[in-house]
Amino acid sequence: MSDAMEDGDSGGALGAETAGGAEVTGARADGLPPPELIDRYLRHVPLLEAWYRRAPQEMPPELAEAFQSNKLTGRHGSVLAQLVHGREPTVGELSVRLGVRLSTVSELVGDLAYAGLVTRRKDPANRRRVLVALSEEYRPLMERFAALRAAPLLRVLERLSPQEREGFAAGLKAWAEEATPP
């Protein structure tokens, strides 16, 4: 580990790291990551992007038709993914989870409700809050689609030790937080 890292001052750059025999250091003077960092970490990101792009082709036909006929996008899909586990979050909770403005989530939920994919109901505990859920008609399709899309990640998690899973989860969370605008 670099002296700066040991002193608790990361300076926004990576300290020296030895992993798999390769030492990775902070960004170069031109701001680009060192080749070792690209080879060890960043080269995998485009593969994940391609996985996200394949989502529309992997949707059950009925769900794909609902998306196409209602001009729904991946952003709408990200709302649906938050609902597949049966919880009924509020629009505000969805906004926080997705890292987007409340007005944007409200519009997305409105589009999904118009398409019949979600239902909205008043929270019985607080009538000012609106709870959002998958519609019963589309729940089986979304569950099937979510299972299909989760399968690669679940296979990876099965191969990792509990400690590796914790590190993986912590890394994903930190990266998502860093990449999400304030």
Short mmCIF file of C-alpha atoms in Angstrom, two decimals:
data_model
loop_
_atom_site.label_atom_id
_atom_site.label_comp_id
_atom_site.label_asym_id
_atom_site.label_seq_id
_atom_site.Cartn_x
_atom_site.Cartn_y
_atom_site.Cartn_z
CA MET A 1 0.00 0.00 0.00
CA SER A 2 1.32 3.51 -0.75
CA ASP A 3 2.42 5.85 2.03
CA ALA A 4 -0.46 8.20 1.22
CA MET A 5 -2.97 5.38 1.60
CA GLU A 6 -1.44 4.27 4.89
CA ASP A 7 -1.76 7.83 6.17
CA GLY A 8 -5.47 7.77 5.29
CA ASP A 9 -5.12 10.24 2.38
CA SER A 10 -6.16 8.58 -0.83
CA GLY A 11 -5.99 11.80 -2.83
CA GLY A 12 -8.65 10.39 -5.15
CA ALA A 13 -6.21 7.94 -6.74
CA LEU A 14 -5.68 4.26 -6.18
CA GLY A 15 -2.87 3.33 -3.87
CA ALA A 16 -0.54 0.54 -4.88
CA GLU A 17 -2.33 -2.77 -4.79
CA THR A 18 -0.99 -6.21 -5.30
CA ALA A 19 -3.64 -8.57 -6.56
CA GLY A 20 -3.01 -11.64 -8.61
CA GLY A 21 0.66 -10.68 -8.84
CA ALA A 22 -0.02 -7.35 -10.59
CA GLU A 23 0.61 -4.05 -8.89
CA VAL A 24 -1.96 -1.39 -9.68
CA THR A 25 -1.24 2.24 -8.90
CA GLY A 26 -3.19 5.49 -9.23
CA ALA A 27 -4.11 7.35 -12.39
CA ARG A 28 -1.35 8.51 -14.74
CA ALA A 29 -0.50 12.18 -15.15
CA ASP A 30 -2.92 12.39 -18.10
CA GLY A 31 -5.77 11.08 -15.90
CA LEU A 32 -6.02 7.70 -17.62
CA PRO A 33 -5.96 4.57 -15.51
CA PRO A 34 -2.79 2.49 -15.73
CA PRO A 35 -2.88 -0.48 -18.13
CA GLU A 36 -2.86 -2.92 -15.20
CA LEU A 37 -6.09 -1.43 -13.85
CA ILE A 38 -7.72 -1.58 -17.28
CA ASP A 39 -6.68 -5.20 -17.71
CA ARG A 40 -7.75 -6.29 -14.23
CA TYR A 41 -11.04 -4.38 -13.84
CA LEU A 42 -12.25 -2.08 -16.60
CA ARG A 43 -12.08 -4.54 -19.48
CA HIS A 44 -15.08 -6.38 -18.03
CA VAL A 45 -17.41 -3.37 -17.98
CA PRO A 46 -18.27 -3.49 -21.73
CA LEU A 47 -19.26 -7.15 -21.34
CA LEU A 48 -21.78 -6.17 -18.67
CA GLU A 49 -23.06 -3.35 -20.86
CA ALA A 50 -23.73 -5.91 -23.60
CA TRP A 51 -25.63 -8.04 -21.06
CA TYR A 52 -27.88 -5.06 -20.26
CA ARG A 53 -28.47 -4.38 -23.96
CA ARG A 54 -29.68 -7.97 -24.48
CA ALA A 55 -32.53 -7.55 -21.98
CA PRO A 56 -35.21 -6.64 -24.55
CA GLN A 57 -34.42 -9.77 -26.61
CA GLU A 58 -34.64 -11.97 -23.50
CA MET A 59 -38.03 -10.67 -22.34
CA PRO A 60 -41.02 -12.99 -22.51
CA PRO A 61 -42.92 -12.05 -25.70
CA GLU A 62 -45.96 -10.70 -23.82
CA LEU A 63 -43.77 -8.41 -21.73
CA ALA A 64 -41.82 -7.28 -24.80
CA GLU A 65 -45.11 -6.46 -26.52
CA ALA A 66 -46.23 -4.35 -23.54
CA PHE A 67 -42.91 -2.47 -23.63
CA GLN A 68 -43.06 -1.93 -27.39
CA SER A 69 -46.71 -0.92 -27.65
CA ASN A 70 -46.38 1.54 -24.75
CA LYS A 71 -42.95 2.87 -25.81
CA LEU A 72 -41.38 1.82 -22.51
CA THR A 73 -37.61 1.90 -22.02
CA GLY A 74 -34.90 0.41 -19.86
CA ARG A 75 -35.63 3.05 -17.24
CA HIS A 76 -39.14 1.64 -16.92
CA GLY A 77 -37.58 -1.81 -16.60
CA SER A 78 -35.41 -0.63 -13.73
CA VAL A 79 -38.57 0.33 -11.83
CA LEU A 80 -40.11 -3.08 -12.51
CA ALA A 81 -36.97 -4.83 -11.27
CA GLN A 82 -37.44 -3.10 -7.91
CA LEU A 83 -40.96 -4.56 -7.62
CA VAL A 84 -40.37 -8.19 -8.58
CA HIS A 85 -39.73 -9.30 -4.99
CA GLY A 86 -43.26 -8.46 -3.89
CA ARG A 87 -42.44 -5.39 -1.83
CA GLU A 88 -44.57 -2.30 -2.36
CA PRO A 89 -42.27 0.71 -2.15
CA THR A 90 -43.45 4.28 -2.39
CA VAL A 91 -42.50 6.45 -5.34
CA GLY A 92 -40.10 8.24 -2.99
CA GLU A 93 -38.41 4.99 -2.00
CA LEU A 94 -38.05 4.05 -5.67
CA SER A 95 -36.50 7.45 -6.33
CA VAL A 96 -33.84 6.84 -3.68
CA ARG A 97 -33.15 3.26 -4.82
CA LEU A 98 -32.78 4.25 -8.45
CA GLY A 99 -30.90 7.48 -7.78
CA VAL A 100 -33.23 9.60 -9.92
CA ARG A 101 -35.53 12.50 -9.19
CA LEU A 102 -38.91 11.93 -7.62
CA SER A 103 -40.65 13.57 -10.59
CA THR A 104 -38.88 11.17 -12.98
CA VAL A 105 -39.91 8.09 -10.99
CA SER A 106 -43.45 9.42 -10.71
CA GLU A 107 -43.60 9.76 -14.50
CA LEU A 108 -42.13 6.27 -15.03
CA VAL A 109 -44.63 4.73 -12.59
CA GLY A 110 -47.45 6.60 -14.35
CA ASP A 111 -46.36 5.16 -17.70
CA LEU A 112 -46.16 1.66 -16.21
CA ALA A 113 -49.60 2.01 -14.62
CA TYR A 114 -51.09 3.19 -17.92
CA ALA A 115 -49.53 0.12 -19.59
CA GLY A 116 -51.09 -2.11 -16.93
CA LEU A 117 -47.74 -3.35 -15.61
CA VAL A 118 -48.04 -1.82 -12.14
CA THR A 119 -50.75 -0.83 -9.71
CA ARG A 120 -50.77 2.09 -7.31
CA ARG A 121 -52.68 2.26 -4.07
CA LYS A 122 -52.82 4.52 -1.04
CA ASP A 123 -50.73 3.38 1.89
CA PRO A 124 -53.25 2.42 4.59
CA ALA A 125 -50.79 3.59 7.27
CA ASN A 126 -50.34 7.01 5.66
CA ARG A 127 -52.93 8.03 3.06
CA ARG A 128 -50.60 10.66 1.58
CA ARG A 129 -48.20 7.96 0.39
CA VAL A 130 -48.74 5.85 -2.72
CA LEU A 131 -47.51 2.25 -2.82
CA VAL A 132 -46.43 0.70 -6.12
CA ALA A 133 -46.66 -3.01 -7.00
CA LEU A 134 -46.44 -5.23 -10.05
CA SER A 135 -49.85 -5.98 -11.50
CA GLU A 136 -50.99 -9.56 -10.95
CA GLU A 137 -51.33 -9.99 -14.73
CA TYR A 138 -47.64 -9.26 -15.37
CA ARG A 139 -46.11 -10.61 -12.14
CA PRO A 140 -45.43 -14.16 -13.49
CA LEU A 141 -43.80 -12.74 -16.62
CA MET A 142 -41.61 -10.36 -14.63
CA GLU A 143 -40.64 -13.10 -12.19
CA ARG A 144 -39.65 -15.39 -15.06
CA PHE A 145 -37.69 -12.59 -16.73
CA ALA A 146 -35.97 -11.59 -13.47
CA ALA A 147 -34.96 -15.21 -12.81
CA LEU A 148 -33.50 -15.52 -16.30
CA ARG A 149 -31.54 -12.27 -15.95
CA ALA A 150 -30.33 -13.10 -12.42
CA ALA A 151 -29.06 -16.58 -13.34
CA PRO A 152 -25.51 -15.54 -14.38
CA LEU A 153 -25.01 -13.54 -11.19
CA LEU A 154 -26.37 -16.36 -9.03
CA ARG A 155 -23.96 -18.82 -10.68
CA VAL A 156 -21.06 -16.48 -9.91
CA LEU A 157 -22.14 -15.99 -6.30
CA GLU A 158 -22.30 -19.77 -5.81
CA ARG A 159 -18.61 -20.02 -6.78
CA LEU A 160 -17.50 -17.32 -4.34
CA SER A 161 -16.72 -17.79 -0.68
CA PRO A 162 -18.84 -15.83 1.82
CA GLN A 163 -15.97 -13.37 2.25
CA GLU A 164 -15.63 -12.93 -1.51
CA ARG A 165 -19.39 -12.36 -1.81
CA GLU A 166 -19.19 -9.65 0.85
CA GLY A 167 -16.30 -7.99 -0.99
CA PHE A 168 -18.13 -8.24 -4.30
CA ALA A 169 -21.28 -6.70 -2.82
CA ALA A 170 -19.30 -3.93 -1.12
CA GLY A 171 -17.47 -3.15 -4.35
CA LEU A 172 -20.65 -3.00 -6.43
CA LYS A 173 -22.36 -0.78 -3.86
CA ALA A 174 -19.37 1.58 -3.66
CA TRP A 175 -19.09 1.79 -7.45
CA ALA A 176 -22.82 2.46 -7.86
CA GLU A 177 -22.70 5.17 -5.19
CA GLU A 178 -19.66 6.80 -6.79
CA ALA A 179 -21.19 6.65 -10.27
CA THR A 180 -24.59 8.03 -9.20
CA PRO A 181 -24.94 11.81 -9.45
CA PRO A 182 -25.68 13.55 -6.14
#
